[in-house]
Amino acid sequence: MAGSDSPVVLGIESSCDETGAGLVRDGVLLGHAVASSMDEHARFGGVVPEIASRAHVHAMGPVVRQALAEAGLRLADVGAVAVTTGPGLSGALQVGVAAAKSYAYTLGVPLYGVHHLAGHVAADTLEHGPLPDPCMVLIVSGGHTSLLLVRDLARDPIIHLGDTLDDAAGECFDKVARVLGLPYPGGPAIDRAAREGDPDAIRFPRPLTGPRDDRYAFSFSGLKTAAARWAEAHNGGSLHVADAAASLQEAVADVLTRKAVTACRDHDVKTLVVVGGVAANSRVRALAQERCAAAGIELRVPPLKLCTDNGAMIAAVGDLLVRAGAQPARLDVSIDPSAPLEHATLHPVAAPAAPRVA
Amino acid sequence: MLLLAFDTATPAITAAVHDGTAVVAESTVVDARRHGELLLPSVDKVLAEAGASLSDVTGVVVGVGPGPYTGLRVGLVTAAAFGDALGVPVHGLCTLDGLAHAAGASGTVGEGPFVVATDARRKEVYWARYEGPGRRVTDPAVDRPADIAERVAGLPAVGAGAALYPEVFTDVRPPADQSAGALASLAAQRLATGGEFLPALPLYLRRPDAQVPAGYKAVLPK
């Protein structure tokens, strides 16, 4: 396969509070840009969907132009467009999909709908090259906590081994950060506070790690409550934020890495890829490294800037789909805010409304 | 001149091609929840019907609302990307002005006062008052019909929003739905006379519904 024959793929991401555009060809990241409305959500303690959607409208054009400028390319150089069609916030997804359709249509190039989580999986290929077949992927972010068995990302079905039954790991960090008086987003704040703390100070529970629990399922709601109870009980002056942050982080990192390594062993998989915003957590990274080394598993974690939501990862999936000869999406492709990850492509169809009675 | 016009600020997904003299193709589908799905196919259809290619387009005309947000954004984001990719200007027009223009063109309103009202959901309407089809005399606003009853009393009212509240809008006249053809005609008129356009940014008229959390809710029993 001649490298220069592959088209430049423009990837667009708008499923939550980040507007991203990225350009990839033949597995190589050519340029990308991300705008975030995170600051506008901070005082609400979480992402406000309507604020995110409005911000996407303003950021979309500039982000695409910035990515092109970084790559030294023009729109006319784009040979395919990939876009997140789900899961995510409905109004936010609609903005990215409308933009992607318009670019694909005006440029006369194919459009591919991409599952957001497949994007997170593909992010690592931009830094460390193609994924081995098979590999285990742990996706941990503010919205997702999933264990996936991935073969050929562009061609094979993705096997969903386990998910969180309630809150995502990042959500747990956000909520507990609030209880501890730390800023939003909670993940980085807890990571910073934990540096001065003792991870063994409080023995927080390790949810779903008992012998009869689902080996690959996660639950962080109870852990969140346990941390809140502890904080309330110690709020009379003995509340040691650093110890609480370190202990919580330890519990989360312990459960995540323990289950991920178990999944690798059970399925005889030699590579673990940890992706998503929580992959940026220093303790999750360190403990994953330690346990993978002990188990003889290669650990791959994308660089920080590719861990959080971005358009480059969507372009990376698009690039794989183009090269695998996947079927493009139609112009009436819809979105699916709660799509389970079954394939890298996601081409939802929306049913027509009932005819209006005059 | 070849204008490509569309509007997604009402339940209608409407697209049209205008050659500077007349509308040469138009498509209107009413499906309040599928703007994102239906807009590009509609655009594709009207361009094909007009026998035009994208490179013939000299300007994009888009209704900037006010209108329900998700649909509205689809039109504006699409217009911006078209303008960007085709290297042509994007002309924004108030969606209500398009309905007023259509009513004037079809003779359902005269040179006297009338109002245009579209459905703003949440038991409210987006509306504005006109003195003749080409002259809007109030800024577009969002209100509960009962709160503006006195200001619209007895006036002819155009748009599907008016038809929802017959107790307030007692003289409802067609058209009910937005037409991109009318919007394109209005734009062609403005371009010919050097009239002004709006920036292609959404008119929401409401702030996002977001409340700063009132405070921490304790998990331990008091």
XYZ file of C-alpha atoms in Angstrom:
580
model
C 0.000 0.000 0.000
C 1.547 3.292 -1.116
C 1.411 5.789 1.709
C 0.817 8.833 -0.447
C -2.271 7.197 -1.978
C -4.193 7.427 1.266
C -6.299 10.539 1.694
C -5.873 13.109 4.440
C -8.689 12.469 6.923
C -10.268 15.374 8.787
C -11.643 14.219 12.137
C -14.226 16.231 14.062
C -15.181 15.683 17.692
C -17.918 17.493 19.663
C -19.478 14.910 21.969
C -18.969 16.787 25.229
C -17.273 20.079 26.117
C -14.305 19.887 23.748
C -14.449 20.944 20.105
C -11.701 19.100 18.267
C -10.401 18.881 14.725
C -7.505 16.692 13.620
C -5.829 15.649 10.398
C -4.378 12.165 9.932
C -2.975 10.286 6.963
C -1.636 6.748 7.057
C -1.611 6.657 10.826
C 0.387 9.881 11.046
C -0.960 12.902 12.920
C -0.481 15.944 10.698
C -2.084 18.577 12.911
C -4.852 19.081 15.433
C -6.557 21.716 17.536
C -8.925 21.592 20.501
C -11.106 24.285 22.053
C -12.704 23.621 25.420
C -15.684 25.229 27.121
C -14.604 23.712 30.446
C -14.131 27.103 32.107
C -17.735 28.030 31.351
C -18.957 24.889 33.125
C -16.734 25.141 36.185
C -19.125 27.154 38.359
C -21.897 24.629 37.675
C -19.733 21.746 38.909
C -20.193 19.800 35.679
C -20.818 20.137 31.966
C -24.011 22.023 31.094
C -25.175 20.577 27.751
C -26.628 23.791 26.319
C -23.510 25.793 27.187
C -21.372 23.121 25.528
C -23.518 23.111 22.382
C -23.348 26.886 22.054
C -19.597 26.865 22.474
C -19.216 24.230 19.736
C -20.942 26.524 17.234
C -18.415 29.268 17.878
C -15.360 27.032 18.054
C -15.973 24.704 15.110
C -14.726 26.859 12.232
C -11.692 28.253 14.085
C -10.648 24.803 15.321
C -10.782 23.319 11.815
C -8.776 26.238 10.422
C -6.226 25.980 13.224
C -5.728 22.251 12.650
C -5.233 22.856 8.926
C -2.757 25.641 9.635
C -0.803 23.417 12.006
C -0.641 20.719 9.334
C 0.234 23.220 6.615
C -2.780 22.036 4.603
C -5.839 23.596 2.998
C -9.414 22.316 3.130
C -9.044 21.224 -0.486
C -6.348 18.749 0.625
C -8.855 16.834 2.763
C -9.831 13.518 1.179
C -12.247 12.131 3.771
C -14.097 13.364 6.859
C -14.727 11.408 10.058
C -16.973 12.587 12.870
C -18.139 11.402 16.270
C -21.775 10.316 15.872
C -22.075 9.092 19.477
C -22.188 8.512 22.300
C -22.286 11.948 23.907
C -24.502 14.965 24.491
C -27.156 15.083 21.804
C -27.073 18.815 21.062
C -23.280 18.843 21.115
C -22.985 15.868 18.741
C -25.377 17.561 16.292
C -23.000 20.503 15.858
C -20.004 18.365 14.919
C -22.057 16.136 12.630
C -23.556 19.146 10.802
C -20.093 20.597 10.281
C -18.620 17.266 9.147
C -21.435 16.610 6.688
C -21.008 20.074 5.219
C -17.260 19.721 4.783
C -17.642 16.248 3.253
C -20.415 17.408 0.928
C -18.764 20.632 -0.228
C -15.413 18.891 -0.730
C -17.039 15.930 -2.468
C -15.347 13.384 -0.179
C -16.677 10.440 1.867
C -17.987 10.871 5.411
C -17.502 8.307 8.182
C -19.446 8.243 11.455
C -17.204 7.130 14.295
C -17.919 5.792 17.784
C -16.341 8.160 20.299
C -14.792 5.357 22.338
C -13.195 3.830 19.241
C -11.567 7.233 18.888
C -10.066 6.949 22.358
C -8.742 3.513 21.465
C -7.192 4.789 18.231
C -5.578 7.797 19.928
C -2.670 5.644 21.007
C -1.858 4.607 17.419
C -0.904 8.220 16.655
C 1.894 8.035 19.201
C 2.881 4.369 19.359
C 1.885 2.968 15.964
C -0.641 0.257 15.053
C -2.293 -1.684 17.856
C -1.393 -5.351 18.184
C -4.197 -7.833 17.498
C -5.563 -8.576 20.033
C -5.180 -5.947 22.731
C -7.032 -5.053 25.900
C -8.256 -1.479 26.211
C -9.252 0.233 29.426
C -11.193 3.419 28.719
C -11.483 5.675 31.744
C -12.907 9.166 31.560
C -15.529 11.418 33.096
C -18.225 9.651 31.118
C -16.925 6.118 30.588
C -15.247 3.224 32.353
C -15.014 0.225 30.054
C -12.854 -2.810 29.403
C -12.693 -3.763 25.744
C -11.132 -6.642 23.881
C -10.047 -5.178 20.549
C -8.900 -7.121 17.530
C -8.732 -5.235 14.204
C -10.335 -1.929 15.214
C -11.563 -1.049 11.733
C -12.819 -4.504 10.719
C -13.756 -6.630 13.715
C -16.522 -6.262 16.267
C -15.272 -4.887 19.589
C -15.889 -7.150 22.546
C -17.219 -5.245 25.505
C -16.042 -7.131 28.564
C -17.278 -4.760 31.216
C -18.565 -1.335 32.025
C -19.323 0.756 35.028
C -22.676 -0.080 36.557
C -23.152 3.498 37.742
C -20.690 6.410 37.747
C -17.585 6.661 35.614
C -14.218 6.880 37.373
C -13.728 10.499 36.316
C -17.171 11.387 37.589
C -16.200 9.921 40.954
C -13.156 12.210 41.004
C -15.315 15.225 40.097
C -17.894 14.566 42.797
C -15.430 13.785 45.561
C -13.338 16.825 44.636
C -16.400 18.945 45.314
C -16.900 17.338 48.703
C -13.258 18.035 49.536
C -13.508 21.643 48.390
C -11.256 21.057 45.362
C -11.956 22.709 41.993
C -13.586 21.269 38.860
C -12.498 19.215 36.950
C -11.822 16.948 39.901
C -9.348 14.513 38.335
C -6.368 16.869 37.992
C -7.235 18.561 41.313
C -7.253 15.273 43.198
C -4.042 14.209 41.486
C -2.339 17.434 42.654
C -3.709 17.265 46.201
C -2.756 13.588 46.496
C 0.945 14.334 46.077
C 1.134 15.506 49.704
C -1.092 12.751 51.054
C -0.803 9.223 52.373
C -2.557 6.718 50.080
C -2.964 4.292 52.993
C -4.430 6.853 55.406
C -8.025 5.813 54.729
C -9.005 2.364 53.564
C -11.727 3.198 51.047
C -13.653 0.240 49.597
C -12.551 -1.526 46.400
C -15.935 -1.995 44.712
C -16.715 -5.222 42.829
C -13.448 -6.926 43.669
C -14.958 -9.787 45.699
C -14.692 -13.400 44.534
C -18.293 -13.519 43.356
C -18.379 -10.077 41.713
C -18.345 -9.554 37.955
C -14.641 -9.639 37.116
C -14.814 -6.873 34.540
C -17.590 -4.612 35.810
C -16.916 -1.397 37.686
C -18.861 0.659 40.196
C -17.799 3.997 41.601
C -20.998 5.331 43.086
C -20.472 3.603 46.443
C -16.872 4.720 46.584
C -17.995 8.272 45.981
C -20.473 8.014 48.854
C -17.865 6.428 51.125
C -15.531 9.336 50.454
C -18.310 11.843 51.075
C -19.246 10.163 54.361
C -15.660 10.166 55.485
C -15.258 13.831 54.558
C -18.434 14.829 56.397
C -17.467 12.861 59.480
C -14.055 14.534 59.585
C -15.152 18.012 58.680
C -14.745 19.236 62.253
C -11.163 20.298 61.603
C -9.426 16.966 61.187
C -10.285 16.780 57.461
C -7.030 16.080 55.745
C -7.715 16.759 52.074
C -4.396 15.427 50.831
C -4.831 12.083 52.609
C -8.404 11.748 51.351
C -7.361 12.583 47.792
C -4.442 10.142 47.892
C -6.557 7.377 49.410
C -9.385 7.845 46.923
C -6.981 7.921 44.017
C -5.386 4.741 45.329
C -8.747 2.969 45.506
C -9.686 4.007 41.969
C -6.275 3.137 40.521
C -6.253 -0.180 42.362
C -9.634 -1.303 41.040
C -8.991 -0.114 37.490
C -5.599 -1.704 37.079
C -6.451 -4.887 38.965
C -9.399 -5.614 36.667
C -7.541 -4.598 33.519
C -4.628 -6.931 34.281
C -7.059 -9.736 35.199
C -8.784 -9.282 31.854
C -5.457 -9.485 30.019
C -4.538 -12.688 31.852
C -7.971 -14.276 31.336
C -7.847 -13.651 27.611
C -4.141 -14.230 27.158
C -3.633 -10.696 25.838
C -0.132 -9.253 26.003
C -0.893 -5.549 25.523
C -2.963 -3.208 27.692
C -3.898 0.223 26.366
C -5.182 2.748 28.903
C -6.991 5.706 27.343
C -9.428 8.490 28.248
C -9.085 11.502 30.519
C -8.400 9.476 33.672
C -5.412 7.866 31.908
C -3.808 11.235 32.646
C -3.911 10.446 36.386
C -0.384 9.886 37.653
C -1.292 7.115 40.095
C -3.382 5.208 37.535
C -0.397 5.344 35.183
C 2.162 4.324 37.808
C 0.134 1.442 39.200
C -0.746 0.189 35.703
C 2.945 0.264 34.822
C 3.896 -1.626 37.960
C 1.251 -4.335 37.609
C 1.726 -4.777 33.862
C 5.472 -5.173 34.316
C 4.882 -7.811 36.978
C 2.476 -9.692 34.715
C 4.631 -9.440 31.586
C 2.125 -7.202 29.819
C 3.122 -4.302 27.592
C 1.408 -1.091 28.740
C 0.561 1.633 26.263
C -0.779 5.027 27.313
C -1.160 7.858 24.800
C 0.369 11.232 25.621
C -1.763 13.513 27.786
C -2.955 15.754 24.977
C -4.395 12.744 23.146
C -5.967 11.227 26.285
C -8.699 13.835 26.590
C -11.285 14.365 23.843
C -9.833 15.556 20.537
C -10.408 15.434 16.793
C -7.126 13.690 16.008
C -8.344 10.435 17.526
C -11.503 10.566 15.395
C -9.376 11.225 12.321
C -7.234 8.240 13.343
C -10.289 5.967 13.259
C -11.385 7.509 9.962
C -7.946 6.829 8.527
C -8.168 3.156 9.590
C -11.679 2.876 8.132
C -10.641 4.405 4.810
C -7.710 2.029 4.533
C -9.923 -0.936 5.475
C -12.345 -0.026 2.696
C -15.237 0.636 5.088
C -18.585 1.844 3.811
C -19.029 5.628 4.200
C -22.061 7.164 5.912
C -25.017 8.608 4.043
C -25.801 12.322 4.182
C -28.806 11.657 6.419
C -26.727 9.860 9.065
C -27.969 10.669 12.551
C -26.465 10.644 16.035
C -26.839 8.189 18.910
C -26.229 9.755 22.336
C -26.022 6.374 24.102
C -24.581 4.001 21.504
C -22.811 0.959 22.941
C -19.399 0.293 21.421
C -19.787 -2.574 18.998
C -17.895 -1.310 15.956
C -15.589 1.592 15.207
C -18.138 2.892 12.702
C -21.397 4.286 14.002
C -24.041 5.249 11.439
C -27.324 5.760 13.316
C -30.581 6.220 11.422
C -33.323 8.503 12.775
C -36.940 7.552 12.244
C -39.172 10.091 10.497
C -41.665 12.011 12.583
C -45.300 11.032 12.351
C -46.993 13.168 9.691
C -48.457 16.364 11.088
C -52.219 16.331 11.284
C -53.490 19.476 9.651
C -25.658 35.211 -8.975
C -26.713 31.910 -7.454
C -27.859 31.891 -3.852
C -28.185 28.729 -1.794
C -30.618 29.405 1.064
C -31.748 27.299 3.999
C -33.445 27.700 7.353
C -33.701 25.264 10.263
C -35.090 27.575 12.946
C -38.655 26.232 12.791
C -40.055 22.691 12.471
C -39.404 23.008 8.717
C -36.195 21.914 7.031
C -36.252 24.167 4.002
C -33.683 24.763 1.258
C -33.810 26.715 -1.996
C -31.723 27.918 -4.915
C -32.274 31.449 -6.243
C -30.645 32.800 -9.414
C -30.981 36.482 -8.539
C -34.279 36.799 -10.359
C -36.383 33.928 -9.102
C -36.412 30.784 -6.990
C -35.328 27.949 -9.265
C -35.693 25.060 -6.820
C -37.105 24.606 -3.352
C -37.632 21.794 -0.862
C -39.475 21.989 2.434
C -39.962 19.097 4.845
C -41.623 19.487 8.228
C -39.985 17.216 10.798
C -39.127 19.101 13.989
C -36.647 16.522 15.271
C -34.572 15.710 12.184
C -32.943 18.928 11.007
C -29.495 17.404 11.228
C -30.523 14.384 9.198
C -32.534 16.119 6.480
C -30.761 19.394 5.733
C -27.911 18.142 3.551
C -30.131 15.778 1.514
C -32.481 18.756 0.941
C -29.607 20.980 -0.157
C -28.379 18.245 -2.473
C -31.865 17.889 -3.943
C -32.400 21.590 -4.688
C -28.956 21.971 -6.244
C -29.677 18.967 -8.490
C -33.119 20.294 -9.411
C -31.612 23.662 -10.249
C -29.002 21.940 -12.394
C -26.394 23.804 -10.386
C -23.103 22.624 -9.008
C -21.538 23.836 -5.794
C -18.986 25.896 -7.697
C -21.848 27.959 -9.164
C -22.967 29.125 -5.717
C -22.058 32.773 -5.112
C -23.536 33.157 -1.635
C -25.182 31.246 1.193
C -28.316 32.631 2.872
C -29.277 31.294 6.274
C -32.051 31.973 8.765
C -30.408 32.880 12.065
C -33.542 32.312 14.133
C -34.833 32.868 16.665
C -35.727 29.198 16.919
C -35.349 26.013 18.952
C -31.633 25.638 19.513
C -30.646 22.233 18.223
C -32.230 22.685 14.808
C -31.104 26.292 14.604
C -27.479 25.345 15.204
C -27.557 22.760 12.410
C -28.391 25.454 9.855
C -25.814 27.923 11.097
C -22.979 25.431 11.406
C -23.795 24.129 7.937
C -23.821 27.668 6.510
C -20.496 28.492 8.119
C -18.848 25.345 6.745
C -20.291 25.967 3.270
C -19.017 29.547 3.330
C -15.626 28.345 4.463
C -15.302 25.505 1.967
C -16.763 27.341 -1.034
C -15.116 30.670 -0.252
C -18.416 32.557 -0.539
C -20.129 35.008 1.844
C -22.761 33.809 4.324
C -25.740 36.175 4.649
C -27.755 35.899 7.847
C -31.423 36.877 7.929
C -33.932 36.882 10.767
C -36.136 33.816 10.309
C -39.242 35.838 11.165
C -38.422 38.255 8.318
C -38.529 35.307 5.910
C -42.050 34.436 7.028
C -43.103 38.102 6.789
C -41.685 38.323 3.277
C -43.522 35.141 2.238
C -46.796 36.463 3.642
C -46.329 39.729 1.759
C -45.441 37.958 -1.479
C -48.509 35.739 -1.298
C -50.755 38.653 -0.390
C -51.985 37.278 2.923
C -50.880 40.485 4.621
C -50.911 44.012 3.261
C -48.942 47.131 4.077
C -50.584 47.439 7.490
C -49.389 46.077 10.813
C -49.144 42.360 11.498
C -47.079 39.951 13.605
C -45.062 36.830 12.876
C -44.954 34.129 15.552
C -43.131 30.796 15.588
C -43.203 28.068 18.215
C -40.569 28.622 20.892
C -41.760 25.545 22.867
C -42.154 25.812 26.666
C -45.525 27.512 26.004
C -43.813 30.528 24.459
C -43.526 32.062 20.988
C -40.760 33.822 19.125
C -42.367 36.858 17.587
C -41.956 40.314 16.076
C -44.251 43.053 14.834
C -44.204 44.413 11.287
C -45.582 47.480 9.502
C -45.788 45.916 6.064
C -43.872 42.775 5.047
C -40.523 44.498 4.630
C -40.501 46.564 7.797
C -40.000 44.894 11.166
C -40.629 47.408 13.939
C -39.696 45.351 17.015
C -36.691 43.215 17.782
C -37.464 39.504 17.734
C -38.540 38.441 21.210
C -39.598 35.338 23.126
C -42.712 35.604 25.295
C -45.690 33.781 26.678
C -48.605 34.523 24.358
C -50.776 35.713 27.257
C -48.148 38.312 28.184
C -48.236 39.933 24.726
C -51.968 39.557 24.131
C -52.584 43.302 24.304
C -49.753 44.147 21.934
C -50.932 41.731 19.231
C -54.681 42.087 19.783
C -56.625 42.031 16.530
C -53.519 41.995 14.321
C -53.115 39.492 11.511
C -50.622 36.844 12.612
C -48.415 34.707 10.378
C -46.615 31.471 11.328
C -47.308 28.135 12.991
C -46.556 29.618 16.405
C -49.571 31.905 16.114
C -51.856 29.020 15.197
C -50.984 27.299 18.493
C -52.579 30.098 20.526
C -55.852 31.072 18.808
C -57.090 32.801 21.965
C -54.277 35.366 21.602
C -53.724 35.398 17.846
C -57.287 35.711 16.584
C -56.526 36.380 12.908
C -54.032 33.687 11.828
C -52.989 33.786 8.187
C -50.706 31.658 6.001
C -47.996 30.671 5.565
C -47.503 28.476 8.620
C -44.015 27.264 7.735
C -40.786 28.951 6.780
C -39.782 28.843 3.121
C -36.151 29.063 2.066
C -37.415 30.359 -1.259
C -38.907 33.390 0.453
C -35.746 33.823 2.489
C -33.650 33.686 -0.699
C -35.924 36.215 -2.433
C -35.587 38.563 0.498
C -31.802 38.154 0.405
C -31.685 38.798 -3.341
C -33.702 41.957 -2.780
C -31.354 43.126 -0.042
C -28.283 42.356 -2.110
C -29.742 44.353 -5.002
C -30.521 47.361 -2.795
C -27.403 47.178 -0.658
C -29.428 46.243 2.432
C -27.833 44.828 5.541
C -27.532 41.252 6.727
C -27.075 39.762 10.165
C -23.942 37.872 11.175
C -24.493 34.133 10.767
C -24.786 33.531 14.490
C -27.749 31.975 16.295
C -30.434 34.172 17.879
C -31.304 32.176 20.983
C -33.019 34.975 22.954
C -32.735 32.896 26.102
C -29.818 32.128 28.349
C -28.955 28.439 28.886
C -31.046 26.815 31.608
C -28.320 26.216 34.097
C -28.395 26.689 37.822
C -25.334 26.994 39.968
C -25.758 24.141 42.461
C -27.263 25.489 45.649
C -24.746 23.771 47.835
C -23.489 20.440 48.928
C -26.099 17.820 49.764
C -24.868 15.809 52.719
C -24.864 12.017 52.562
C -24.790 11.414 56.330
C -28.090 11.615 58.208
C -28.320 14.714 60.391
